[in-house]
JSON list of C-alpha atoms and ligand atoms in Angstrom, two decimals:
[
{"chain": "H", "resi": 1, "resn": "UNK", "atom": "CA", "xyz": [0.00, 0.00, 0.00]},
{"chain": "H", "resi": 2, "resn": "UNK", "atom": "CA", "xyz": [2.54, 2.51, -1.11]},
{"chain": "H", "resi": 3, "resn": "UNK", "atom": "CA", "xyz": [1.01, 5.93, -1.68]},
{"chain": "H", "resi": 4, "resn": "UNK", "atom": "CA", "xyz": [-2.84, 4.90, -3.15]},
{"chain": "H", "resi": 5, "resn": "UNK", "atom": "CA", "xyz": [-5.97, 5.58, -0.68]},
{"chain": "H", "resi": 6, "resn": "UNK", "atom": "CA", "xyz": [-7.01, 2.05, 1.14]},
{"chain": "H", "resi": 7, "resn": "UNK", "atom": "CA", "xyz": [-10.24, 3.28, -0.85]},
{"chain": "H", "resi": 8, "resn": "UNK", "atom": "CA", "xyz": [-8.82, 3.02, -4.64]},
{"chain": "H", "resi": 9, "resn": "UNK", "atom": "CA", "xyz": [-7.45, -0.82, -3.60]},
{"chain": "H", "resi": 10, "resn": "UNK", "atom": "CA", "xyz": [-9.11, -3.61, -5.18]},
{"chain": "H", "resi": 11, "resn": "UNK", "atom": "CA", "xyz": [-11.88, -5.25, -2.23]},
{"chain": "H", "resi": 12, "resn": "UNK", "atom": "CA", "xyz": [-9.92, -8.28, -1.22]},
{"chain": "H", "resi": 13, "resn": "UNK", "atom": "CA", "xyz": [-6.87, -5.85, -0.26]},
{"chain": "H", "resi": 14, "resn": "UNK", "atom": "CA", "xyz": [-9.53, -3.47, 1.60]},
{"chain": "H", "resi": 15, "resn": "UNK", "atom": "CA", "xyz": [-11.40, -6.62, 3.54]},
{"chain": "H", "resi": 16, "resn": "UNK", "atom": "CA", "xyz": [-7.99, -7.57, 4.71]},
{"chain": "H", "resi": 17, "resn": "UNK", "atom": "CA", "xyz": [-7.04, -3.93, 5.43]},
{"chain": "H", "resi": 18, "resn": "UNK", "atom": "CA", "xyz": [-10.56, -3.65, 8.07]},
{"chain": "H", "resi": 19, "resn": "UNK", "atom": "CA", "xyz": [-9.97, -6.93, 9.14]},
{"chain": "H", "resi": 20, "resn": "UNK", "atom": "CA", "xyz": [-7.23, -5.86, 11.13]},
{"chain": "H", "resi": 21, "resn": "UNK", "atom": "CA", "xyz": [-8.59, -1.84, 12.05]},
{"chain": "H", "resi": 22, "resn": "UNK", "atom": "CA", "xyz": [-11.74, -4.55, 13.51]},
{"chain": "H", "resi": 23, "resn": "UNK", "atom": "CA", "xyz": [-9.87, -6.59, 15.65]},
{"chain": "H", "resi": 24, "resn": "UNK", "atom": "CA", "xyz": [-7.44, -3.90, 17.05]},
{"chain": "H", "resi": 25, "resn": "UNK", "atom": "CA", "xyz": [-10.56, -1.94, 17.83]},
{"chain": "H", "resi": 26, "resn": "UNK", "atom": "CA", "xyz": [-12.25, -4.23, 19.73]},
{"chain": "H", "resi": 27, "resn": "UNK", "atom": "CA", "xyz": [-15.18, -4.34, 17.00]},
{"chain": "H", "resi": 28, "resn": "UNK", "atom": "CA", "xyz": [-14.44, -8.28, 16.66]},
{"chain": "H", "resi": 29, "resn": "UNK", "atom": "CA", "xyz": [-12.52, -10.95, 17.90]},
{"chain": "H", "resi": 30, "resn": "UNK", "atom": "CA", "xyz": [-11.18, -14.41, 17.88]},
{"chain": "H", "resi": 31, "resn": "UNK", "atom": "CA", "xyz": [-13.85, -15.96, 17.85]},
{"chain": "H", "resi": 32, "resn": "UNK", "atom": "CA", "xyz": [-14.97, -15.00, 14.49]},
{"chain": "H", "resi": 33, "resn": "UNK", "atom": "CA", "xyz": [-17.08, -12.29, 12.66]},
{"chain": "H", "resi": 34, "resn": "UNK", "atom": "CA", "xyz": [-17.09, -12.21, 8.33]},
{"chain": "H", "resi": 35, "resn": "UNK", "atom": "CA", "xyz": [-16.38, -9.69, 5.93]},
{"chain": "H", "resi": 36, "resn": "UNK", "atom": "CA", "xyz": [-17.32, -9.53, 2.67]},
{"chain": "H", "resi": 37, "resn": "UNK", "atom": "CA", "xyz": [-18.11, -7.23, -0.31]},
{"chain": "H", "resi": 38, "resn": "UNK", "atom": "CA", "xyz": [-20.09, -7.18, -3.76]},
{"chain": "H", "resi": 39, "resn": "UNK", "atom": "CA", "xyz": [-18.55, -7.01, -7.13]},
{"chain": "H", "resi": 40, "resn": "UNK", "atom": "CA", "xyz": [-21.01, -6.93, -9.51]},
{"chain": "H", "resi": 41, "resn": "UNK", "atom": "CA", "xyz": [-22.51, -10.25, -9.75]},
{"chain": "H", "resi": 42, "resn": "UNK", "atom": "CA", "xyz": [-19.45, -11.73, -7.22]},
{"chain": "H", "resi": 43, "resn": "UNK", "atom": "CA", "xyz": [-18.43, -11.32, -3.74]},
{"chain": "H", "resi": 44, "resn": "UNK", "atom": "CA", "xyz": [-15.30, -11.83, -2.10]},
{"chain": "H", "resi": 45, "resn": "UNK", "atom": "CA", "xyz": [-15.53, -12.64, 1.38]},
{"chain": "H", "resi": 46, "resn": "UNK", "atom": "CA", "xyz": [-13.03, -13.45, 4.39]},
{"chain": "H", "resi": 47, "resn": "UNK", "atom": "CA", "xyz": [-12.32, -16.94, 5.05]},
{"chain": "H", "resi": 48, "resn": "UNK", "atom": "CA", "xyz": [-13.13, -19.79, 7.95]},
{"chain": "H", "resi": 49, "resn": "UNK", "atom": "CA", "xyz": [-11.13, -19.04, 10.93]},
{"chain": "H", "resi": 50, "resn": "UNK", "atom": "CA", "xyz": [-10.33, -15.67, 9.79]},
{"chain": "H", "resi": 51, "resn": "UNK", "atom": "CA", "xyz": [-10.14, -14.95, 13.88]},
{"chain": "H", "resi": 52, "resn": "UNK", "atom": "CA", "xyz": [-9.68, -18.56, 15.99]},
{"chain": "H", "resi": 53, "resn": "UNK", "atom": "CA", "xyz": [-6.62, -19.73, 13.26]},
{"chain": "H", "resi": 54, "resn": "UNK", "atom": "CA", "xyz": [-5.71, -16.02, 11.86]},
{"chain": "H", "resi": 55, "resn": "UNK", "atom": "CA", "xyz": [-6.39, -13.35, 14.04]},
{"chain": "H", "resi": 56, "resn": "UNK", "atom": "CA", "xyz": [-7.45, -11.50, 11.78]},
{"chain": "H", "resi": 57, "resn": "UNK", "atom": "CA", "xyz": [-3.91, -11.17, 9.91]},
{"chain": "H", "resi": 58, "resn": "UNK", "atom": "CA", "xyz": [-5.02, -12.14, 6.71]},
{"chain": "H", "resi": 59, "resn": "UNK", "atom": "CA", "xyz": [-3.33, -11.97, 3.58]},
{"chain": "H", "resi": 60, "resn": "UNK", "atom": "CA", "xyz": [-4.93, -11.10, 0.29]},
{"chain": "H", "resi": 61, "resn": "UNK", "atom": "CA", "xyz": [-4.48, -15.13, -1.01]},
{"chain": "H", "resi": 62, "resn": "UNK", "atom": "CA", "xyz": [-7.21, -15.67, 1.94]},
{"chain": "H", "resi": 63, "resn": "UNK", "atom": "CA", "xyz": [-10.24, -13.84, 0.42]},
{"chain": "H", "resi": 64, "resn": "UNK", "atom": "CA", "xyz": [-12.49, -15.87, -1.44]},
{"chain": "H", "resi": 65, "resn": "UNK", "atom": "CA", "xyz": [-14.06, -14.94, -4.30]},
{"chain": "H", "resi": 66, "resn": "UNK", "atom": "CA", "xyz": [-17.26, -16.54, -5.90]},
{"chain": "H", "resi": 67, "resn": "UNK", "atom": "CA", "xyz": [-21.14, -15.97, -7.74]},
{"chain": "H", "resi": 68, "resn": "UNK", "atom": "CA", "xyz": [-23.95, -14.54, -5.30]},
{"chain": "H", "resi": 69, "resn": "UNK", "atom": "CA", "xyz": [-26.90, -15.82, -7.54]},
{"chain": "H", "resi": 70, "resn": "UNK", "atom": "CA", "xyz": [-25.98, -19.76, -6.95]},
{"chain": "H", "resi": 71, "resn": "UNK", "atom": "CA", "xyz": [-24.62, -21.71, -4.32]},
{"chain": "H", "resi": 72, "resn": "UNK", "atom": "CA", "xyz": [-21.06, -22.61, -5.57]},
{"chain": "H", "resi": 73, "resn": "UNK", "atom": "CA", "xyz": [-19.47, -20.77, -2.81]},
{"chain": "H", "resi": 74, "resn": "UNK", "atom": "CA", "xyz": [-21.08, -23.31, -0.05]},
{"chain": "H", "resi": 75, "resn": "UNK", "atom": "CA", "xyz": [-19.04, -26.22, -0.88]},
{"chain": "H", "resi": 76, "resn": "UNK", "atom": "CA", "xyz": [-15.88, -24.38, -0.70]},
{"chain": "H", "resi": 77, "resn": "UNK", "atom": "CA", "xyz": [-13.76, -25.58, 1.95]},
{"chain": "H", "resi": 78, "resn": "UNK", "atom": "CA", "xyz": [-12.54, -22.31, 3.20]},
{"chain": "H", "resi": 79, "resn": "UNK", "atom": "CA", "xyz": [-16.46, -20.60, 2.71]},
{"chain": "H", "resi": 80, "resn": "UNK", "atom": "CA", "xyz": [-17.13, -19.01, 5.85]},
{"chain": "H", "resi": 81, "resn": "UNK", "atom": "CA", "xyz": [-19.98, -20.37, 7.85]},
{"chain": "H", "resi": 82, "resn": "UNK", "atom": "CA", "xyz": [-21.84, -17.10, 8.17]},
{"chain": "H", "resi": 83, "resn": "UNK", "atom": "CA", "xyz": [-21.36, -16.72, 4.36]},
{"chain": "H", "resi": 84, "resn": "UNK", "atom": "CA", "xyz": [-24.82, -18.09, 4.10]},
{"chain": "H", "resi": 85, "resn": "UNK", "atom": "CA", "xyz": [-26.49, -14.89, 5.24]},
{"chain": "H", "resi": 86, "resn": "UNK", "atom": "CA", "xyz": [-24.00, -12.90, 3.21]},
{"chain": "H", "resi": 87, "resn": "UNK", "atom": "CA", "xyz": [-25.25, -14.69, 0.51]},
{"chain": "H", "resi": 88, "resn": "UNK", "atom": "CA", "xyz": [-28.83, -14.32, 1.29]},
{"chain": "H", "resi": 89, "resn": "UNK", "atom": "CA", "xyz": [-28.72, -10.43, 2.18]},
{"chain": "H", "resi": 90, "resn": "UNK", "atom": "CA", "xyz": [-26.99, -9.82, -1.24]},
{"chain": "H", "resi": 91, "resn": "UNK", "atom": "CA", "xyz": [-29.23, -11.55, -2.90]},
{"chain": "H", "resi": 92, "resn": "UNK", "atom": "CA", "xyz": [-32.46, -10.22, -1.34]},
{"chain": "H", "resi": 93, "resn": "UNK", "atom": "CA", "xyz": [-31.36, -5.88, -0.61]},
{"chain": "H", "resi": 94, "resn": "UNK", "atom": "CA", "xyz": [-29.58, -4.66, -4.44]},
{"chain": "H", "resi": 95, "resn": "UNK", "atom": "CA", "xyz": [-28.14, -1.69, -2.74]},
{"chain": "H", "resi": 96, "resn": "UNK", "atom": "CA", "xyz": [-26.13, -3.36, -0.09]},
{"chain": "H", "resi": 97, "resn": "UNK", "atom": "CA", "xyz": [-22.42, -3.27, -1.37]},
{"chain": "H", "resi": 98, "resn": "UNK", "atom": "CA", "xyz": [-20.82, -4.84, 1.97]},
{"chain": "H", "resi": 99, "resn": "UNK", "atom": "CA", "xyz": [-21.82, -7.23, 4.67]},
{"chain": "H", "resi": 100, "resn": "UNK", "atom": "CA", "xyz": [-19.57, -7.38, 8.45]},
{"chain": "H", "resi": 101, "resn": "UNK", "atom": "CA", "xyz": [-20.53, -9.74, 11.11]},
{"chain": "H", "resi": 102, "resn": "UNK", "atom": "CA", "xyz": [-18.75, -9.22, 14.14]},
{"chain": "H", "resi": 103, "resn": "UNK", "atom": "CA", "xyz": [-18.48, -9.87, 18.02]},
{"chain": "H", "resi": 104, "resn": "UNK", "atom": "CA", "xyz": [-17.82, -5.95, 19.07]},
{"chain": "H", "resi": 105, "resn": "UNK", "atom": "CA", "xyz": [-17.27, -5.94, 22.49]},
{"chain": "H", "resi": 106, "resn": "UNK", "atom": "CA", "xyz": [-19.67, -3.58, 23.97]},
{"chain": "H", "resi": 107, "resn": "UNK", "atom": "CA", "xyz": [-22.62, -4.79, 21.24]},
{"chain": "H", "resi": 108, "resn": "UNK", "atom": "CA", "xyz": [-22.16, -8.45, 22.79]},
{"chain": "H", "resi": 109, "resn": "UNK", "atom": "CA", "xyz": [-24.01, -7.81, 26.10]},
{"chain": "H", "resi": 110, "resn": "UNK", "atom": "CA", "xyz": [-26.87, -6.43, 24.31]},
{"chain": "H", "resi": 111, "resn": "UNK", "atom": "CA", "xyz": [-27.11, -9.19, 22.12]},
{"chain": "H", "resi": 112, "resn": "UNK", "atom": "CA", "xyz": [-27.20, -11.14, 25.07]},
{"chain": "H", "resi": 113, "resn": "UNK", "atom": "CA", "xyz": [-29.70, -9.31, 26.91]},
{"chain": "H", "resi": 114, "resn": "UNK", "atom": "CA", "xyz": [-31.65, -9.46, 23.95]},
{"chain": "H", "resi": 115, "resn": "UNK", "atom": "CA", "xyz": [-32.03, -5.69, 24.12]},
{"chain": "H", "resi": 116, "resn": "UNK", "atom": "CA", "xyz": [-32.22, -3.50, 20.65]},
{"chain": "H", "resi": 117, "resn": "UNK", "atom": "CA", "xyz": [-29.93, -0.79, 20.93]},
{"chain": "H", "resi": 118, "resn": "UNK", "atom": "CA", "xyz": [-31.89, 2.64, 20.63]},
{"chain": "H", "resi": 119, "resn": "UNK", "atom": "CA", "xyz": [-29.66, 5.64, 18.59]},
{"chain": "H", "resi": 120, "resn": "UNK", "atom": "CA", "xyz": [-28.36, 7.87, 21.60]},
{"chain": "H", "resi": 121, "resn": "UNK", "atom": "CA", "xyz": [-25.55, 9.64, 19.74]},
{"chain": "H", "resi": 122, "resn": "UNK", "atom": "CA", "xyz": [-26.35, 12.16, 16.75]},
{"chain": "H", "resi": 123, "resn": "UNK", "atom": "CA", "xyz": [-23.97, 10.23, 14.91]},
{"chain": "H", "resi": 124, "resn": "UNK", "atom": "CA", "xyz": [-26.45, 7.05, 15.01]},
{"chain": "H", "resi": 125, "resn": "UNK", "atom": "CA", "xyz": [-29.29, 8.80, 14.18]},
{"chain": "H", "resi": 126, "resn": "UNK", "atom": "CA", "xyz": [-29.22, 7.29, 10.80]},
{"chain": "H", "resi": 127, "resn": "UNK", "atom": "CA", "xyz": [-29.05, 3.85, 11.54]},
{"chain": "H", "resi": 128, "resn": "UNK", "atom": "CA", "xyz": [-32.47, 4.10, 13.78]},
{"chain": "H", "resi": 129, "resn": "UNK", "atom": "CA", "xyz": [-33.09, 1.33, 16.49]},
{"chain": "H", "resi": 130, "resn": "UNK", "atom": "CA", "xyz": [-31.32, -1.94, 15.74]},
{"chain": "H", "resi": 131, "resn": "UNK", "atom": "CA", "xyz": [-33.17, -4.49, 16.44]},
{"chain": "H", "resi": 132, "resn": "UNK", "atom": "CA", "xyz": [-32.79, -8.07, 17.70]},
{"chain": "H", "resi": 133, "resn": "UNK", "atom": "CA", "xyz": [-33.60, -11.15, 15.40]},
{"chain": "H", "resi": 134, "resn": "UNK", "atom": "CA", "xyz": [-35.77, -14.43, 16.08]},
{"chain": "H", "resi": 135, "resn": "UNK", "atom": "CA", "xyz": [-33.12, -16.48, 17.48]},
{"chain": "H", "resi": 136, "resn": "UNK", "atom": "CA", "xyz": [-31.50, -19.39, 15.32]},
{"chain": "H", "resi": 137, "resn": "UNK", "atom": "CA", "xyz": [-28.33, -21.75, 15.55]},
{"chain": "H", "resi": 138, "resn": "UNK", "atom": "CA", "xyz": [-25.20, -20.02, 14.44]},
{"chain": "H", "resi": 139, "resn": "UNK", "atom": "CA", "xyz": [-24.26, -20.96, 10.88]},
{"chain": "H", "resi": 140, "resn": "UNK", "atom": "CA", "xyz": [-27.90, -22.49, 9.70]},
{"chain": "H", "resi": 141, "resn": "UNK", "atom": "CA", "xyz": [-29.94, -21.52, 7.04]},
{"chain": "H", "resi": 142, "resn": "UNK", "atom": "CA", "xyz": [-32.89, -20.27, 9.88]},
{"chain": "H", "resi": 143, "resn": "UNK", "atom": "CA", "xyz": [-30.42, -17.99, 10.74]},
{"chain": "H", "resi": 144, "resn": "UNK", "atom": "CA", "xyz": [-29.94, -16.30, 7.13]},
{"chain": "H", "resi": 145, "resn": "UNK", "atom": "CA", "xyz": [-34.04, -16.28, 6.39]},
{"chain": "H", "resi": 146, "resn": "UNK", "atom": "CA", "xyz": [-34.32, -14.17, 10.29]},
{"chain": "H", "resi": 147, "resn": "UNK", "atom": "CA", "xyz": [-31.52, -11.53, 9.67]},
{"chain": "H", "resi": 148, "resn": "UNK", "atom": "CA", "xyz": [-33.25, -10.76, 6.23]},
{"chain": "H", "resi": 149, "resn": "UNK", "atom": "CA", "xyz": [-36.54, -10.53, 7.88]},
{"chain": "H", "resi": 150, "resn": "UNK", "atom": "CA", "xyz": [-35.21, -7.72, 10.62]},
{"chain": "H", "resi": 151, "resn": "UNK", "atom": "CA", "xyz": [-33.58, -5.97, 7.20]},
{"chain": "H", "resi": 152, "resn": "UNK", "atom": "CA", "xyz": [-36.98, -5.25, 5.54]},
{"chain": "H", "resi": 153, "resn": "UNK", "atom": "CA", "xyz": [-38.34, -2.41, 5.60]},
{"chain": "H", "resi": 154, "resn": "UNK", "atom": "CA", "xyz": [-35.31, -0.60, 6.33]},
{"chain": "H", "resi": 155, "resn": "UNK", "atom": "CA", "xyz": [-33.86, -0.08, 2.93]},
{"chain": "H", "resi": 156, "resn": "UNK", "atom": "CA", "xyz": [-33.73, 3.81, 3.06]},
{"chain": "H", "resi": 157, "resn": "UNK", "atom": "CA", "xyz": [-31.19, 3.04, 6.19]},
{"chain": "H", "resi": 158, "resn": "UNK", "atom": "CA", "xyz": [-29.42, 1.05, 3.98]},
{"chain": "H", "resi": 159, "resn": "UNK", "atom": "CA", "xyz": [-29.33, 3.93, 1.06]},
{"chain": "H", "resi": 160, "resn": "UNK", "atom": "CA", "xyz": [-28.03, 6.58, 3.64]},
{"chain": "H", "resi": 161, "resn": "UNK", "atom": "CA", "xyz": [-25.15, 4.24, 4.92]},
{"chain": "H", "resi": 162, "resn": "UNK", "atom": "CA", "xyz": [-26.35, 1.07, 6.77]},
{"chain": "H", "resi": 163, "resn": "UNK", "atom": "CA", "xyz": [-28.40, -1.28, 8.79]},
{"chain": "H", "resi": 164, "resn": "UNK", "atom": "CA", "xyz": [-28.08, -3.31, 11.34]},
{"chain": "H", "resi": 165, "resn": "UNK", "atom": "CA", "xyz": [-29.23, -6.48, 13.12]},
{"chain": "H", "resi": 166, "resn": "UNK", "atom": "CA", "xyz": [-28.42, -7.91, 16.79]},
{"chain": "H", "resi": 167, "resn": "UNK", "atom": "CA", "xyz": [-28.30, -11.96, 16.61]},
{"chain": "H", "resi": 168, "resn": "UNK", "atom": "CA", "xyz": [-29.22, -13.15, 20.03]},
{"chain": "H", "resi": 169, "resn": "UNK", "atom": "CA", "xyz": [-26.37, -14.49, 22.17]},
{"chain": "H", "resi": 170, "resn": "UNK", "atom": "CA", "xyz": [-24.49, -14.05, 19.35]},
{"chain": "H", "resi": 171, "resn": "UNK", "atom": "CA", "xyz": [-23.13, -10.67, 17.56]},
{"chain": "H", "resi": 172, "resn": "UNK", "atom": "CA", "xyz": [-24.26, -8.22, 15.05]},
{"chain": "H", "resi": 173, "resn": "UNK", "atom": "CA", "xyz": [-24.29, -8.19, 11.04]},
{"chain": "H", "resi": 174, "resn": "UNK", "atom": "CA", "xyz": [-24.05, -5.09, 9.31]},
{"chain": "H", "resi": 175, "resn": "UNK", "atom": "CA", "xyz": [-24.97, -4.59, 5.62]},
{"chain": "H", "resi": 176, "resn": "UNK", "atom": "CA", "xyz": [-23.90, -1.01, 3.83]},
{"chain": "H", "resi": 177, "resn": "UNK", "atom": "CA", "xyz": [-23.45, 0.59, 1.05]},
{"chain": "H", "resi": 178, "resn": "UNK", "atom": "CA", "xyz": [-19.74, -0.47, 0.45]},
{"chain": "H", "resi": 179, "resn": "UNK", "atom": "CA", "xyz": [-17.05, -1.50, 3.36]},
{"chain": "H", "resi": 180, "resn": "UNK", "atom": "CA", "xyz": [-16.00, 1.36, 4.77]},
{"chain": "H", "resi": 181, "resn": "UNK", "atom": "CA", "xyz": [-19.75, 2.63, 5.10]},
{"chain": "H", "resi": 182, "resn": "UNK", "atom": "CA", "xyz": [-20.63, -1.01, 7.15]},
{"chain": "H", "resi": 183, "resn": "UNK", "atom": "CA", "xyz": [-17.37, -0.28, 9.42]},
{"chain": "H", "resi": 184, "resn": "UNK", "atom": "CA", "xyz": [-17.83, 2.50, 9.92]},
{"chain": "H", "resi": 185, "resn": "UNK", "atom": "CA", "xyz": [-21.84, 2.29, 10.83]},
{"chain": "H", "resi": 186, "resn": "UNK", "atom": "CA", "xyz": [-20.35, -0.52, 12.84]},
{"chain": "H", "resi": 187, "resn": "UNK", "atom": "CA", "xyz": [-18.09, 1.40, 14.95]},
{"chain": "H", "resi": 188, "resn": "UNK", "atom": "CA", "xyz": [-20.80, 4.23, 15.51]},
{"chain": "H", "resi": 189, "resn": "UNK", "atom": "CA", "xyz": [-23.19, 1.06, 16.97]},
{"chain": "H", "resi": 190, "resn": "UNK", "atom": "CA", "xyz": [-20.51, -0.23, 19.09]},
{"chain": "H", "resi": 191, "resn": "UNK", "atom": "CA", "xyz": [-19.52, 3.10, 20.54]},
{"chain": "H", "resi": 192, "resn": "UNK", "atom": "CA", "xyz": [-23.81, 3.63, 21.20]},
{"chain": "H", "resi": 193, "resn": "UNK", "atom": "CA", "xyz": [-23.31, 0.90, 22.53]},
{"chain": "H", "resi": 194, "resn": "UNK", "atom": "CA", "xyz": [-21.28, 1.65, 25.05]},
{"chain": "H", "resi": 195, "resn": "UNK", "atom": "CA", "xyz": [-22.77, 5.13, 25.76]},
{"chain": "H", "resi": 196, "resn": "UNK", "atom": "CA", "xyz": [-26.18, 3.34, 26.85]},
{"chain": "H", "resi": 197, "resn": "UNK", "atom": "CA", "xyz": [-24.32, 1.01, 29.26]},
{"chain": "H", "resi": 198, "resn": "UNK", "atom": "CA", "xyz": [-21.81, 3.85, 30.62]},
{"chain": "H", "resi": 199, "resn": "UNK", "atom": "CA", "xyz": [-25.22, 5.85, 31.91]},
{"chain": "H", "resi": 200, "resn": "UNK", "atom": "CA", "xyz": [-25.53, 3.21, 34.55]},
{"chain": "H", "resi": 201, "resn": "UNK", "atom": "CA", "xyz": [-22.23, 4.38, 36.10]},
{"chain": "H", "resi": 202, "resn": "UNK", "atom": "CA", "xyz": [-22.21, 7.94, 35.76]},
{"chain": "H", "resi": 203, "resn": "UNK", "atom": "CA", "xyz": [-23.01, 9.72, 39.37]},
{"chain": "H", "resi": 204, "resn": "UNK", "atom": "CA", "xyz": [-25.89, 12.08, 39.60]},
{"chain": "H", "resi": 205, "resn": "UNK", "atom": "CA", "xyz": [-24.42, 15.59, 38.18]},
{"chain": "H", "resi": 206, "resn": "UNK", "atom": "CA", "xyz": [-23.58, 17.80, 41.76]},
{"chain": "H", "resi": 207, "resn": "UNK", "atom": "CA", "xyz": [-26.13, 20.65, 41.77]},
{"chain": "H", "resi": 208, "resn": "UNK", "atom": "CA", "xyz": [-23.06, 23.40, 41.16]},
{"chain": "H", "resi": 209, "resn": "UNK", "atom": "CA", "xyz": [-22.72, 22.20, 37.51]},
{"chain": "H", "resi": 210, "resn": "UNK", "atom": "CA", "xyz": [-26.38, 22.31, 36.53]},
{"chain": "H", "resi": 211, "resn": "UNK", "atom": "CA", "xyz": [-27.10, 24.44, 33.46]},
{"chain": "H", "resi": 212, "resn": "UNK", "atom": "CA", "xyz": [-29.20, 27.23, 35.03]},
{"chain": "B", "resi": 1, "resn": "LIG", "atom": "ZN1", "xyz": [-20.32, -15.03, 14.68]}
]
């Protein structure tokens, strides 16, 4: 990367490049997460054990490339095991131009409280409340069919930057309008996130510092 914008790189170099900005930011971690991207009728995606076997130092050779419209992709041994909702989300929303599914660390406790996370920053405005899909085994197909059921509807999110879903116990996917729009919409959620727990700790404001 000697001199050219991250931005002008071809995708696979870019979905290693936030690979790494996601794990040193907390916004995923060993455990997994997925990141792919649409190229026309294509996507390249991140591969298995991108986090447990990798963390997340992945080298261009890793990213997989393959059609959206059939299911070639699934008998891939390296396919990712999320790739299945990639798959479906691309094939079901025509504007989304990116898909991240992640374990951010101050999302996760939502997702296990089963709690949407309501917009408190301007900055998340946008986004509106992200909701909290029907539970389903990680990796099955259930899964896929209940994260494009919470993305209905919610298309004009999706034209403005990005929208999200909480998976229950799980994590978070996040389909934009190209990469850097679905990390960045993710880091705004995770840093919500955080601002909706942090209340809990603040002190009550001493009366001096009141705005009159
Ligand atoms: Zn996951």
């Amino acid at each position: 990367m000697t001199g050219t914008s991250i931005l002008a790189r071809p995708l696979p170099e870019q979905i290693v490049y936030i690979g790494r900005r996601m794990f040193e930011r907390r916004l995923t971690d060993m455990a997994g997460g997925n990141i792919s991207a649409r190229d026309g009728n294509n996507l390249y995606i991140s591969p298995r054990y991108a986090g447990s076997r990798q963390h997340w130092q992945l080298e261009t050779d890793d990213i997989l490339c393959g059609p959206i419209e059939s299911d070639d992709l699934l008998s891939h041994p390296r396919f990712s095991r999320e790739g299945k909702t990639h798959l479906a989300i691309y094939r079901e929303f025509a504007d989304v131009g990116a898909i991240i599914h992640a374990h951010p660390f101050h999302v996760l406790p939502f997702c296990v409280a089963g709690r949407p996370i309501e917009p408190v920053l301007e900055s998340t405005q946008k986004f509106g409340v992200t909701p909290v899909a029907r539970f389903a085994p990680a990796h099955s197909e259930s899964l896929a069919h209940n994260v494009v059921a919470c993305l209905r509807g919610r298309e004009a999110n999706i034209r403005k930057q990005a929208a999200a879903v909480l998976l229950p116990k799980h994590g978070i996917f996040v389909a934009g309008l190209d990469l850097f729009a679905a990390v960045d919409a993710l880091e705004r959620i995770d840093w919500n996130a955080w601002c909706i727990m942090s209340q809990a700790f603040l002190p009550a404001m001493p009366v001096a510092y009141e705005i009159a």
